[in-house]
mmCIF file with all atom_site columns, C-alpha atoms in Angstrom:
data_model
loop_
_atom_site.group_PDB
_atom_site.id
_atom_site.type_symbol
_atom_site.label_atom_id
_atom_site.label_alt_id
_atom_site.label_comp_id
_atom_site.label_asym_id
_atom_site.label_entity_id
_atom_site.label_seq_id
_atom_site.pdbx_PDB_ins_code
_atom_site.Cartn_x
_atom_site.Cartn_y
_atom_site.Cartn_z
_atom_site.occupancy
_atom_site.B_iso_or_equiv
_atom_site.pdbx_formal_charge
_atom_site.auth_seq_id
_atom_site.auth_comp_id
_atom_site.auth_asym_id
_atom_site.auth_atom_id
_atom_site.pdbx_PDB_model_num
ATOM 1  C CA . MET A 1 1  ? -21.997 38.120 9.240  1.00 0.00 ? 203 MET A CA 1
ATOM 2  C CA . ARG A 1 2  ? -21.974 36.666 5.678  1.00 0.00 ? 204 ARG A CA 1
ATOM 3  C CA . ILE A 1 3  ? -18.373 35.681 5.961  1.00 0.00 ? 205 ILE A CA 1
ATOM 4  C CA . LYS A 1 4  ? -19.029 33.690 9.169  1.00 0.00 ? 206 LYS A CA 1
ATOM 5  C CA . LYS A 1 5  ? -21.954 31.920 7.482  1.00 0.00 ? 207 LYS A CA 1
ATOM 6  C CA . GLN A 1 6  ? -19.846 31.231 4.422  1.00 0.00 ? 208 GLN A CA 1
ATOM 7  C CA . PHE A 1 7  ? -17.052 29.772 6.545  1.00 0.00 ? 209 PHE A CA 1
ATOM 8  C CA . TRP A 1 8  ? -19.389 27.461 8.469  1.00 0.00 ? 210 TRP A CA 1
ATOM 9  C CA . ILE A 1 9  ? -20.877 26.167 5.223  1.00 0.00 ? 211 ILE A CA 1
ATOM 10 C CA . ILE A 1 10 ? -17.407 25.524 3.796  1.00 0.00 ? 212 ILE A CA 1
ATOM 11 C CA . LEU A 1 11 ? -16.394 23.870 7.074  1.00 0.00 ? 213 LEU A CA 1
ATOM 12 C CA . ALA A 1 12 ? -19.359 21.519 6.960  1.00 0.00 ? 214 ALA A CA 1
ATOM 13 C CA . ILE A 1 13 ? -18.741 20.596 3.290  1.00 0.00 ? 215 ILE A CA 1
ATOM 14 C CA . VAL A 1 14 ? -15.030 19.999 3.952  1.00 0.00 ? 216 VAL A CA 1
ATOM 15 C CA . PHE A 1 15 ? -15.842 17.891 7.033  1.00 0.00 ? 217 PHE A CA 1
ATOM 16 C CA . ILE A 1 16 ? -18.280 15.693 5.021  1.00 0.00 ? 218 ILE A CA 1
ATOM 17 C CA . VAL A 1 17 ? -15.898 15.286 2.147  1.00 0.00 ? 219 VAL A CA 1
ATOM 18 C CA . PHE A 1 18 ? -12.925 14.494 4.503  1.00 0.00 ? 220 PHE A CA 1
ATOM 19 C CA . TRP A 1 19 ? -15.106 11.965 6.412  1.00 0.00 ? 221 TRP A CA 1
ATOM 20 C CA . ILE A 1 20 ? -16.415 10.161 3.314  1.00 0.00 ? 222 ILE A CA 1
ATOM 21 C CA . LEU A 1 21 ? -13.211 9.922  1.389  1.00 0.00 ? 223 LEU A CA 1
ATOM 22 C CA . GLY A 1 22 ? -11.249 9.164  4.611  1.00 0.00 ? 224 GLY A CA 1
ATOM 23 C CA . VAL A 1 23 ? -13.475 6.210  5.283  1.00 0.00 ? 225 VAL A CA 1
ATOM 24 C CA . LEU A 1 24 ? -13.558 4.944  1.704  1.00 0.00 ? 226 LEU A CA 1
ATOM 25 C CA . ARG A 1 25 ? -9.725  5.311  1.107  1.00 0.00 ? 227 ARG A CA 1
ATOM 26 C CA . PHE A 1 26 ? -9.016  2.140  3.223  1.00 0.00 ? 228 PHE A CA 1
ATOM 27 C CA . ASP A 1 27 ? -11.166 -0.014 0.977  1.00 0.00 ? 229 ASP A CA 1
ATOM 28 C CA . TYR A 1 28 ? -10.863 1.678  -2.470 1.00 0.00 ? 230 TYR A CA 1
ATOM 29 C CA . GLY A 1 29 ? -7.734  2.864  -4.160 1.00 0.00 ? 231 GLY A CA 1
ATOM 30 C CA . ILE A 1 30 ? -9.560  5.486  -6.145 1.00 0.00 ? 232 ILE A CA 1
ATOM 31 C CA . ALA A 1 31 ? -10.853 7.099  -2.930 1.00 0.00 ? 233 ALA A CA 1
ATOM 32 C CA . ALA A 1 32 ? -7.265  7.317  -1.548 1.00 0.00 ? 234 ALA A CA 1
ATOM 33 C CA . ILE A 1 33 ? -6.202  9.120  -4.627 1.00 0.00 ? 235 ILE A CA 1
ATOM 34 C CA . LEU A 1 34 ? -9.161  11.474 -4.618 1.00 0.00 ? 236 LEU A CA 1
ATOM 35 C CA . PHE A 1 35 ? -8.535  12.171 -0.853 1.00 0.00 ? 237 PHE A CA 1
ATOM 36 C CA . LYS A 1 36 ? -4.959  13.176 -1.637 1.00 0.00 ? 238 LYS A CA 1
ATOM 37 C CA . VAL A 1 37 ? -5.800  15.223 -4.753 1.00 0.00 ? 239 VAL A CA 1
ATOM 38 C CA . LEU A 1 38 ? -9.075  16.934 -3.742 1.00 0.00 ? 240 LEU A CA 1
ATOM 39 C CA . LEU A 1 39 ? -7.978  17.756 -0.183 1.00 0.00 ? 241 LEU A CA 1
ATOM 40 C CA . PHE A 1 40 ? -4.470  18.996 -1.093 1.00 0.00 ? 242 PHE A CA 1
ATOM 41 C CA . PRO A 1 41 ? -2.419  20.025 0.885  1.00 0.00 ? 243 PRO A CA 1
ATOM 42 C CA . PHE A 1 42 ? -3.913  19.029 4.284  1.00 0.00 ? 244 PHE A CA 1
ATOM 43 C CA . GLY A 1 43 ? -5.587  15.756 3.245  1.00 0.00 ? 245 GLY A CA 1
ATOM 44 C CA . PHE A 1 44 ? -2.315  14.722 1.699  1.00 0.00 ? 246 PHE A CA 1
ATOM 45 C CA . LEU A 1 45 ? -0.373  15.610 4.864  1.00 0.00 ? 247 LEU A CA 1
ATOM 46 C CA . LEU A 1 46 ? -2.909  13.791 7.026  1.00 0.00 ? 248 LEU A CA 1
ATOM 47 C CA . ALA A 1 47 ? -2.549  10.656 4.844  1.00 0.00 ? 249 ALA A CA 1
ATOM 48 C CA . ILE A 1 48 ? 1.240   10.797 5.066  1.00 0.00 ? 250 ILE A CA 1
ATOM 49 C CA . ILE A 1 49 ? 1.205   11.299 8.793  1.00 0.00 ? 251 ILE A CA 1
ATOM 50 C CA . GLU A 1 50 ? -1.162  8.450  9.391  1.00 0.00 ? 252 GLU A CA 1
ATOM 51 C CA . ASN A 1 51 ? 0.691   6.056  7.190  1.00 0.00 ? 253 ASN A CA 1
ATOM 52 C CA . TYR A 1 52 ? 3.963   7.003  8.947  1.00 0.00 ? 254 TYR A CA 1
ATOM 53 C CA . CYS A 1 53 ? 2.600   6.602  12.481 1.00 0.00 ? 255 CYS A CA 1
ATOM 54 C CA . VAL A 1 54 ? 0.989   3.240  11.607 1.00 0.00 ? 256 VAL A CA 1
ATOM 55 C CA . SER A 1 55 ? 4.131   1.800  10.065 1.00 0.00 ? 257 SER A CA 1
ATOM 56 C CA . HIS A 1 56 ? 6.712   3.130  12.533 1.00 0.00 ? 258 HIS A CA 1
ATOM 57 C CA . TYR A 1 57 ? 4.964   3.143  16.003 1.00 0.00 ? 259 TYR A CA 1
ATOM 58 C CA . SER A 1 58 ? 3.382   0.317  18.042 1.00 0.00 ? 260 SER A CA 1
ATOM 59 C CA . MET A 1 59 ? -0.267  0.298  18.727 1.00 0.00 ? 261 MET A CA 1
ATOM 60 C CA . SER A 1 60 ? 0.304   1.510  22.260 1.00 0.00 ? 262 SER A CA 1
ATOM 61 C CA . HIS A 1 61 ? 2.196   4.662  21.178 1.00 0.00 ? 263 HIS A CA 1
ATOM 62 C CA . PHE A 1 62 ? 0.324   7.898  21.640 1.00 0.00 ? 264 PHE A CA 1
ATOM 63 C CA . LEU A 1 63 ? 1.034   8.888  17.939 1.00 0.00 ? 265 LEU A CA 1
ATOM 64 C CA . ASN A 1 64 ? -0.843  5.808  16.840 1.00 0.00 ? 266 ASN A CA 1
ATOM 65 C CA . ASP A 1 65 ? -3.771  6.356  19.191 1.00 0.00 ? 267 ASP A CA 1
ATOM 66 C CA . GLU A 1 66 ? -7.372  7.052  18.069 1.00 0.00 ? 268 GLU A CA 1
ATOM 67 C CA . PHE A 1 67 ? -7.487  10.304 19.979 1.00 0.00 ? 269 PHE A CA 1
ATOM 68 C CA . PHE A 1 68 ? -4.383  11.665 18.329 1.00 0.00 ? 270 PHE A CA 1
ATOM 69 C CA . GLY A 1 69 ? -5.768  10.547 14.915 1.00 0.00 ? 271 GLY A CA 1
ATOM 70 C CA . MET A 1 70 ? -9.068  12.404 15.566 1.00 0.00 ? 272 MET A CA 1
ATOM 71 C CA . PHE A 1 71 ? -7.109  15.458 16.740 1.00 0.00 ? 273 PHE A CA 1
ATOM 72 C CA . MET A 1 72 ? -5.092  15.419 13.559 1.00 0.00 ? 274 MET A CA 1
ATOM 73 C CA . PHE A 1 73 ? -8.260  14.988 11.520 1.00 0.00 ? 275 PHE A CA 1
ATOM 74 C CA . GLY A 1 74 ? -9.896  17.926 13.171 1.00 0.00 ? 276 GLY A CA 1
ATOM 75 C CA . ILE A 1 75 ? -6.793  20.131 12.572 1.00 0.00 ? 277 ILE A CA 1
ATOM 76 C CA . ALA A 1 76 ? -6.643  19.024 8.911  1.00 0.00 ? 278 ALA A CA 1
ATOM 77 C CA . VAL A 1 77 ? -10.348 19.834 8.355  1.00 0.00 ? 279 VAL A CA 1
ATOM 78 C CA . LEU A 1 78 ? -10.087 23.186 10.013 1.00 0.00 ? 280 LEU A CA 1
ATOM 79 C CA . CYS A 1 79 ? -6.978  24.201 8.017  1.00 0.00 ? 281 CYS A CA 1
ATOM 80 C CA . GLN A 1 80 ? -8.394  22.999 4.764  1.00 0.00 ? 282 GLN A CA 1
ATOM 81 C CA . ALA A 1 81 ? -11.626 24.943 5.477  1.00 0.00 ? 283 ALA A CA 1
ATOM 82 C CA . ILE A 1 82 ? -9.682  28.119 6.265  1.00 0.00 ? 284 ILE A CA 1
ATOM 83 C CA . LEU A 1 83 ? -7.568  27.710 3.138  1.00 0.00 ? 285 LEU A CA 1
ATOM 84 C CA . ILE A 1 84 ? -10.635 27.204 0.915  1.00 0.00 ? 286 ILE A CA 1
ATOM 85 C CA . ASN A 1 85 ? -12.442 30.154 2.624  1.00 0.00 ? 287 ASN A CA 1
ATOM 86 C CA . PHE A 1 86 ? -9.351  32.345 1.882  1.00 0.00 ? 288 PHE A CA 1
ATOM 87 C CA . ILE A 1 87 ? -9.369  31.243 -1.727 1.00 0.00 ? 289 ILE A CA 1
ATOM 88 C CA . VAL A 1 88 ? -13.135 31.907 -2.125 1.00 0.00 ? 290 VAL A CA 1
ATOM 89 C CA . ASN A 1 89 ? -12.829 35.326 -0.541 1.00 0.00 ? 291 ASN A CA 1
ATOM 90 C CA . TRP A 1 90 ? -9.725  36.120 -2.748 1.00 0.00 ? 292 TRP A CA 1
ATOM 91 C CA . ILE A 1 91 ? -11.647 35.156 -5.916 1.00 0.00 ? 293 ILE A CA 1
ATOM 92 C CA . ARG A 1 92 ? -14.694 37.194 -4.878 1.00 0.00 ? 294 ARG A CA 1
ATOM 93 C CA . LYS A 1 93 ? -12.659 40.306 -4.405 1.00 0.00 ? 295 LYS A CA 1
ATOM 94 C CA . ARG A 1 94 ? -11.135 39.996 -7.932 1.00 0.00 ? 296 ARG A CA 1
#
C-alpha cells in the first residue's frame, strides 16, 4: 500500500512541475531550459515532439491538435513519474 501512495505523490508532483514549467517555457527561456533538464528524458522528448509538430505540420493536422498534445503530455507525465518512482525505490533498497 505504501508503494501506491508513494507513486501517487510522485505523480502529483511531476504533474505540477510539468504543468508549471510547460506553461512558463513559452515566455521565459530559463523555464524552457529547466523543463528540458529537470524533466529529462520525457520532458525533453515532449519539447522536441511539440516543436517538430508545430514547425512541420499545419494547424489542421491531427499531430498539431490540442487533444494530441494533451495525450502526449499525459504520457510524458506518466512515464516520468514511473521512472522517478523506480529510481526512488531502487535507492531505498540500497
